Short mmCIF file of C-alpha atoms and ligand atoms in Angstrom, two decimals:
data_model
loop_
_atom_site.label_atom_id
_atom_site.label_comp_id
_atom_site.label_asym_id
_atom_site.label_seq_id
_atom_site.Cartn_x
_atom_site.Cartn_y
_atom_site.Cartn_z
CA UNK A 1 -4.56 5.99 23.68
CA UNK A 2 -5.92 6.71 20.18
CA UNK A 3 -9.69 6.79 19.95
CA UNK A 4 -11.59 5.16 17.09
CA UNK A 5 -14.17 7.67 15.82
CA UNK A 6 -15.66 5.40 13.13
CA UNK A 7 -15.38 1.68 12.43
CA UNK A 8 -17.13 0.00 9.51
CA UNK A 9 -16.88 -2.92 7.12
CA UNK A 10 -16.28 -1.62 3.57
CA UNK A 11 -16.58 -4.99 1.83
CA UNK A 12 -16.28 -8.68 2.67
CA UNK A 13 -13.45 -8.88 5.22
CA UNK A 14 -12.21 -5.34 4.49
CA UNK A 15 -12.51 -2.85 7.36
CA UNK A 16 -12.15 0.92 7.63
CA UNK A 17 -11.49 3.06 10.72
CA UNK A 18 -11.14 6.77 11.47
CA UNK A 19 -8.68 7.23 14.33
CA UNK A 20 -8.06 10.41 16.30
CA UNK A 21 -4.31 11.02 15.91
CA UNK A 22 -3.87 14.81 15.47
CA UNK A 23 -0.07 14.92 15.35
CA UNK A 24 0.12 12.28 12.59
CA UNK A 25 -2.78 13.82 10.65
CA UNK A 26 -1.07 17.22 10.71
CA UNK A 27 2.27 15.98 9.38
CA UNK A 28 1.56 12.99 7.12
CA UNK A 29 1.67 12.91 3.33
CA UNK A 30 0.39 10.38 0.77
CA UNK A 31 2.52 7.21 0.63
CA UNK A 32 3.38 7.19 4.32
CA UNK A 33 2.21 4.60 6.82
CA UNK A 34 1.40 4.19 10.50
CA UNK A 35 1.96 1.34 12.94
CA UNK A 36 -1.06 0.34 15.01
CA UNK A 37 -0.98 -1.79 18.15
CA UNK A 38 -4.26 -2.79 19.77
CA UNK A 39 -2.90 -3.69 23.23
CA UNK A 40 0.28 -4.92 24.90
CA UNK A 41 -0.27 -8.47 23.60
CA UNK A 42 -0.80 -7.52 19.94
CA UNK A 43 1.79 -7.30 17.20
CA UNK A 44 2.65 -4.02 15.55
CA UNK A 45 0.71 -3.68 12.29
CA UNK A 46 2.11 -1.38 9.56
CA UNK A 47 -0.73 0.12 7.46
CA UNK A 48 -0.53 2.65 4.66
CA UNK A 49 -2.60 5.75 5.40
CA UNK A 50 -5.80 5.80 3.33
CA UNK A 51 -6.91 9.34 4.15
CA UNK A 52 -6.14 12.14 6.59
CA UNK A 53 -7.73 15.33 7.84
CA UNK A 54 -5.13 17.63 9.41
CA UNK A 55 -7.75 20.04 10.76
CA UNK A 56 -9.87 17.43 12.51
CA UNK A 57 -6.83 15.34 13.45
CA UNK A 58 -8.17 12.16 11.82
CA UNK A 59 -6.31 9.32 10.13
CA UNK A 60 -8.26 6.77 8.07
CA UNK A 61 -6.94 3.22 7.78
CA UNK A 62 -8.22 0.28 5.74
CA UNK A 63 -7.21 -3.29 6.55
CA UNK A 64 -7.92 -6.92 5.86
CA UNK A 65 -7.74 -9.27 8.88
CA UNK A 66 -5.19 -12.00 8.14
CA UNK A 67 -3.44 -12.77 11.44
CA UNK A 68 -4.33 -12.78 15.15
CA UNK A 69 -3.61 -9.06 15.66
CA UNK A 70 -5.63 -7.87 12.67
CA UNK A 71 -8.48 -10.18 13.78
CA UNK A 72 -8.31 -8.44 17.16
CA UNK A 73 -8.32 -5.07 15.36
CA UNK A 74 -11.46 -5.92 13.46
CA UNK A 75 -13.33 -6.47 16.75
CA UNK A 76 -12.68 -2.86 17.85
CA UNK A 77 -15.71 -0.59 17.68
CA UNK A 78 -16.36 3.14 17.56
CA UNK A 79 -15.31 4.57 20.96
CA UNK A 80 -12.59 1.93 21.55
CA UNK A 81 -8.92 2.91 21.38
CA UNK A 82 -5.56 1.68 20.06
CA UNK A 83 -2.84 1.47 22.67
CA UNK A 84 -0.23 2.69 20.14
CA UNK A 85 -0.65 4.49 16.84
CA UNK A 86 2.73 5.65 15.53
CA UNK A 87 3.61 7.71 12.48
CA UNK A 88 3.87 9.14 9.96
CA UNK A 89 6.52 6.59 8.89
CA UNK A 90 8.29 5.89 5.61
CA UNK A 91 8.97 8.31 2.77
CA UNK A 92 6.12 10.32 1.22
CA UNK A 93 5.26 9.60 -2.41
CA UNK A 94 7.79 11.18 -4.82
CA UNK A 95 4.85 12.92 -6.52
CA UNK A 96 4.33 15.12 -3.45
CA UNK A 97 7.90 16.45 -3.89
CA UNK A 98 7.34 17.57 -7.48
CA UNK A 99 6.23 21.02 -8.61
CA UNK A 100 2.44 20.78 -9.20
CA UNK A 101 2.86 22.84 -12.38
CA UNK A 102 5.22 20.16 -13.76
CA UNK A 103 2.85 17.40 -12.57
CA UNK A 104 0.02 19.00 -14.56
CA UNK A 105 2.01 18.28 -17.74
CA UNK A 106 2.34 14.57 -16.86
CA UNK A 107 -0.10 11.84 -17.85
CA UNK A 108 -0.28 9.61 -14.80
CA UNK A 109 -2.09 6.30 -14.39
CA UNK A 110 -2.59 4.43 -11.11
CA UNK A 111 -3.25 0.70 -10.96
CA UNK A 112 -4.75 -0.49 -7.66
CA UNK A 113 -5.68 -4.04 -6.72
CA UNK A 114 -8.06 -5.14 -3.96
CA UNK A 115 -7.13 -3.71 -0.56
CA UNK A 116 -4.23 -1.94 -2.29
CA UNK A 117 -6.85 0.48 -3.60
CA UNK A 118 -6.85 2.19 -0.18
CA UNK A 119 -3.30 3.66 -0.40
CA UNK A 120 -3.99 4.77 -4.00
CA UNK A 121 -6.76 7.12 -2.77
CA UNK A 122 -4.66 9.70 -0.81
CA UNK A 123 -2.31 10.09 -3.81
CA UNK A 124 -5.19 10.72 -6.21
CA UNK A 125 -6.80 13.11 -3.72
CA UNK A 126 -3.54 15.02 -3.23
CA UNK A 127 -3.04 15.30 -7.01
CA UNK A 128 -6.65 16.42 -7.49
CA UNK A 129 -6.22 19.11 -4.81
CA UNK A 130 -3.18 20.32 -6.75
CA UNK A 131 -5.05 20.52 -10.06
CA UNK A 132 -3.93 17.16 -11.50
CA UNK A 133 -6.52 14.56 -12.48
CA UNK A 134 -4.95 11.16 -13.08
CA UNK A 135 -6.44 7.98 -14.54
CA UNK A 136 -7.05 5.19 -12.00
CA UNK A 137 -7.55 1.54 -12.89
CA UNK A 138 -8.93 -0.43 -9.96
CA UNK A 139 -9.24 -4.21 -10.02
CA UNK A 140 -11.04 -6.46 -7.56
CA UNK A 141 -11.85 -10.16 -7.63
CA UNK A 142 -15.61 -9.44 -7.75
CA UNK A 143 -18.15 -6.64 -7.35
CA UNK A 144 -18.56 -7.16 -3.60
CA UNK A 145 -14.81 -6.54 -3.07
CA UNK A 146 -14.70 -3.11 -4.71
CA UNK A 147 -13.96 -0.38 -2.19
CA UNK A 148 -13.99 3.43 -2.26
CA UNK A 149 -15.66 3.67 -5.68
CA UNK A 150 -17.46 6.95 -4.92
CA UNK A 151 -14.37 8.54 -3.31
CA UNK A 152 -12.05 7.47 -6.14
CA UNK A 153 -14.36 8.65 -8.91
CA UNK A 154 -14.55 12.10 -7.27
CA UNK A 155 -10.79 12.60 -7.63
CA UNK A 156 -9.80 10.63 -10.76
CA UNK A 157 -10.88 9.24 -14.13
CA UNK A 158 -11.85 5.85 -12.77
CA UNK A 159 -11.76 2.54 -14.66
CA UNK A 160 -13.11 -0.39 -12.66
CA UNK A 161 -12.66 -4.02 -13.51
CA UNK A 162 -13.42 -7.35 -11.85
CA UNK A 163 -11.63 -10.66 -12.33
CA UNK A 164 -14.98 -12.50 -12.66
CA UNK A 165 -16.79 -9.85 -14.72
CA UNK A 166 -19.44 -9.25 -12.04
CA UNK A 167 -19.10 -5.44 -12.40
CA UNK A 168 -18.31 -3.08 -15.30
CA UNK A 169 -15.88 -5.36 -17.16
CA UNK A 170 -14.10 -8.71 -16.87
CA UNK A 171 -10.34 -8.85 -16.45
CA UNK A 172 -7.47 -7.59 -14.35
CA UNK A 173 -6.02 -4.09 -14.09
CA UNK A 174 -3.24 -5.09 -16.50
CA UNK A 175 -5.86 -5.95 -19.17
CA UNK A 176 -7.40 -2.48 -18.83
CA UNK A 177 -4.01 -0.74 -18.99
CA UNK A 178 -3.05 -2.68 -22.13
CA UNK A 179 -6.42 -1.87 -23.70
CA UNK A 180 -6.17 1.85 -22.89
CA UNK A 181 -2.68 2.14 -24.35
CA UNK A 182 -2.89 -0.23 -27.30
CA UNK A 183 -6.51 0.23 -28.42
CA UNK A 184 -7.71 3.55 -27.05
CA UNK A 185 -4.72 5.76 -27.84
CA UNK A 186 -3.85 6.62 -24.22
CA UNK A 187 -0.26 7.57 -23.44
CA UNK A 188 1.24 7.75 -19.98
CA UNK A 189 4.42 9.29 -18.56
CA UNK A 190 4.13 7.47 -15.21
CA UNK A 191 2.35 4.51 -13.68
CA UNK A 192 1.90 3.96 -9.93
CA UNK A 193 0.93 0.39 -9.01
CA UNK A 194 -0.25 -0.53 -5.50
CA UNK A 195 -1.69 -3.91 -4.60
CA UNK A 196 -0.68 -7.55 -4.12
CA UNK A 197 2.94 -8.34 -5.01
CA UNK A 198 1.90 -10.52 -7.92
CA UNK A 199 -0.16 -7.67 -9.38
CA UNK A 200 2.70 -5.18 -9.02
CA UNK A 201 5.07 -7.66 -10.67
CA UNK A 202 2.76 -8.13 -13.67
CA UNK A 203 2.04 -4.40 -13.97
CA UNK A 204 5.81 -3.83 -14.12
CA UNK A 205 6.28 -6.49 -16.80
CA UNK A 206 3.59 -4.77 -18.87
CA UNK A 207 4.81 -1.21 -18.32
CA UNK A 208 8.35 -2.27 -19.23
CA UNK A 209 6.94 -3.54 -22.52
CA UNK A 210 4.93 -0.32 -22.98
CA UNK A 211 7.84 1.92 -21.92
CA UNK A 212 6.06 3.55 -18.95
CA UNK A 213 8.19 4.32 -15.84
CA UNK A 214 6.50 2.69 -12.83
CA UNK A 215 6.45 3.18 -9.07
CA UNK A 216 5.37 0.34 -6.75
CA UNK A 217 4.60 0.28 -3.02
CA UNK A 218 6.38 -2.54 -1.18
CA UNK A 219 4.23 -2.32 1.97
CA UNK A 220 3.22 -6.05 1.76
CA UNK A 221 6.65 -7.29 2.85
CA UNK A 222 6.83 -5.20 6.02
CA UNK A 223 6.61 -6.85 9.43
CA UNK A 224 7.49 -4.45 12.25
CA UNK A 225 7.76 -1.33 10.06
CA UNK A 226 10.60 0.22 12.06
CA UNK A 227 13.80 -0.86 10.30
CA UNK A 228 14.49 -3.30 13.14
CA UNK A 229 13.42 -6.74 11.93
CA UNK A 230 15.03 -6.92 8.49
CA UNK A 231 11.94 -8.54 6.97
CA UNK A 232 11.42 -5.89 4.31
CA UNK A 233 14.90 -6.15 2.81
CA UNK A 234 14.73 -5.73 -0.97
CA UNK A 235 17.04 -5.71 -3.93
CA UNK A 236 16.37 -2.63 -6.06
CA UNK A 237 18.74 -2.45 -9.03
CA UNK A 238 22.09 -3.32 -7.49
CA UNK A 239 21.24 -1.90 -4.08
CA UNK A 240 19.81 -3.42 -0.91
CA UNK A 241 16.94 -1.36 0.50
CA UNK A 242 14.50 -1.66 3.38
CA UNK A 243 10.89 -0.98 2.40
CA UNK A 244 9.88 0.56 5.72
CA UNK A 245 12.78 3.03 5.93
CA UNK A 246 13.81 3.70 2.32
CA UNK A 247 10.31 3.26 0.86
CA UNK A 248 7.66 1.98 0.75
CA UNK A 249 7.72 3.29 -2.85
CA UNK A 250 10.41 2.19 -5.31
CA UNK A 251 11.13 2.11 -9.03
CA UNK A 252 9.15 -0.99 -9.98
CA UNK A 253 11.36 -1.75 -12.97
CA UNK A 254 14.34 -2.15 -10.64
CA UNK A 255 12.66 -4.20 -7.87
CA UNK A 256 13.61 -7.88 -7.80
CA UNK A 257 10.08 -9.28 -7.31
CA UNK A 258 11.18 -12.93 -7.42
CA UNK A 259 13.45 -12.44 -4.41
CA UNK A 260 10.88 -10.30 -2.56
CA UNK A 261 8.11 -12.86 -2.99
CA UNK A 262 10.37 -15.75 -2.01
CA UNK A 263 11.38 -13.83 1.08
CA UNK A 264 7.74 -13.16 2.01
CA UNK A 265 7.09 -16.91 1.90
CA UNK A 266 10.19 -17.65 4.00
CA UNK A 267 9.08 -15.18 6.66
CA UNK A 268 5.95 -17.22 7.22
CA UNK A 269 7.83 -20.19 8.73
CA UNK A 270 10.15 -20.46 11.72
CA UNK A 271 12.68 -22.38 9.64
CA UNK A 272 12.60 -19.78 6.86
CA UNK A 273 13.14 -16.92 9.33
CA UNK A 274 16.07 -18.74 10.93
CA UNK A 275 17.65 -19.30 7.50
CA UNK A 276 17.34 -15.59 6.64
CA UNK A 277 18.87 -14.68 9.98
CA UNK A 278 21.78 -17.06 9.32
CA UNK A 279 22.32 -15.81 5.74
CA UNK A 280 22.03 -12.10 6.47
CA UNK A 281 23.85 -11.81 9.77
CA UNK A 282 23.97 -8.25 11.06
CA UNK A 283 21.63 -6.84 8.42
CA UNK A 284 18.90 -9.17 9.65
CA UNK A 285 18.48 -7.48 13.01
CA UNK A 286 15.95 -9.88 14.47
CA UNK A 287 14.29 -7.07 16.38
CA UNK A 288 10.85 -8.18 15.26
CA UNK A 289 10.67 -10.84 17.95
CA UNK A 290 9.51 -13.36 15.32
CA UNK A 291 12.80 -14.99 14.42
CA UNK A 292 14.45 -15.37 17.78
CA UNK A 293 17.29 -13.14 16.64
CA UNK A 294 16.89 -10.38 19.24
CA UNK A 295 20.18 -8.95 20.38
P1 NAD B 301 -6.54 -9.94 -4.44
O1 NAD B 301 -5.82 -11.21 -4.44
O2 NAD B 301 -8.02 -9.95 -4.30
O3 NAD B 301 -6.17 -9.16 -5.80
C1 NAD B 301 -6.69 -7.88 -6.04
C2 NAD B 301 -6.59 -7.59 -7.51
O4 NAD B 301 -5.24 -7.52 -7.92
C3 NAD B 301 -7.22 -8.59 -8.43
O5 NAD B 301 -8.60 -8.45 -8.47
C4 NAD B 301 -6.56 -8.24 -9.74
O6 NAD B 301 -7.21 -7.14 -10.37
C5 NAD B 301 -5.19 -7.81 -9.30
N1 NAD B 301 -4.26 -8.90 -9.58
C6 NAD B 301 -4.05 -10.01 -8.83
N2 NAD B 301 -3.14 -10.84 -9.45
C7 NAD B 301 -2.81 -10.21 -10.61
C8 NAD B 301 -1.95 -10.53 -11.71
N3 NAD B 301 -1.25 -11.66 -11.72
N4 NAD B 301 -1.87 -9.65 -12.71
C9 NAD B 301 -2.57 -8.50 -12.72
N5 NAD B 301 -3.40 -8.13 -11.72
C10 NAD B 301 -3.53 -8.98 -10.69
O7 NAD B 301 -5.92 -8.97 -3.36
P2 NAD B 301 -6.57 -8.56 -1.96
O8 NAD B 301 -6.89 -9.80 -1.20
O9 NAD B 301 -7.60 -7.53 -2.08
O10 NAD B 301 -5.37 -7.78 -1.34
C11 NAD B 301 -4.51 -8.36 -0.49
C12 NAD B 301 -3.11 -8.03 -0.93
O11 NAD B 301 -2.94 -6.62 -1.14
C13 NAD B 301 -2.13 -8.47 0.10
O12 NAD B 301 -1.12 -9.19 -0.56
C14 NAD B 301 -1.61 -7.15 0.64
O13 NAD B 301 -0.29 -7.28 1.06
C15 NAD B 301 -1.72 -6.25 -0.55
N6 NAD B 301 -1.70 -4.83 -0.20
C16 NAD B 301 -0.72 -4.10 -0.73
C17 NAD B 301 -0.58 -2.78 -0.37
C18 NAD B 301 0.56 -2.00 -0.93
O14 NAD B 301 0.86 -0.92 -0.42
N7 NAD B 301 1.22 -2.49 -1.97
C19 NAD B 301 -1.47 -2.19 0.50
C20 NAD B 301 -2.53 -2.96 1.00
C21 NAD B 301 -2.63 -4.29 0.65
FE1 FES B 302 11.31 -3.04 7.61
FE2 FES B 302 11.10 -4.71 9.68
S1 FES B 302 9.56 -4.09 8.30
S2 FES B 302 12.89 -3.80 8.88
#
């Protein structure tokens, strides 16, 4: 069992928990994720790690209840436990593999959207600890949906924006990035975009135009997070990849977002899942238990 040391609501329908998981906290790196399971009846929920403390053995997760299992998760309080908490899973961010001295020469900008802000934080923190201070553009629908403002501003040059203009400025993260590059003389060698699929797609369209290489995190299309269900199958360039095993981070300019978003929609219906199973045969393993394709 994995004890919850802190449970709080960060913003409307966005929750944060510190979970005692020493082995994961000791070995994880930014970009990786965990799978949480509340009890034997709940589904497995893949969540990107928001923060970790190797010495205290704590993993911080941030989530937005959308289905039955995440609703169940939100009801857990300090002192309760997860039945399963597995990780670290997926590949660490490519940035963590680079020489920090080389990273210091790079001008890096992060674009985070909504709940996707949470997985941006450990990357910024890691960079900051290695002497690199990146720019971070964080967009939320409105002021009450902004999360981690204090934490993010401590480790980055933070630009906040809201879709409705209720805080700092009006517009999306893409508007701020365009403004910084085209009007304020900023230049970037790398962009990392983490948020809703539609945001990552539009960030990539913009960074292609601006000539900025871009990494995206394809966590939103994961279902079981173990390479078993086939849900997170992606086309990246001319290759087929699985977000949970090969990623979650990929070259955003090579990701086929149209296919990925269509697939996400299909996974929501029984008929859509059956069609994917039929079309993909052996590469759609059906191990998720959602599509009836278990072998
Ligand atoms: P949301 O719909 O409130 O959008 C958040 C922000 O994204 C917006 O405020 C805006 O700034 C930006 N955005 C949205 N559409 C855009 C567009 N067309 N162009 C430019 N920017 C745009 O999102 P939310 O409800 O906070 O977050 C939920 C989504 O975040 C889910 O889809 C979830 O899967 C995703 N998410 C992704 C990751 C990841 O690793 N990529 C992690 C956590 C959550
Ligand atoms: Fe990757 Fe199921 S989420 S295969």
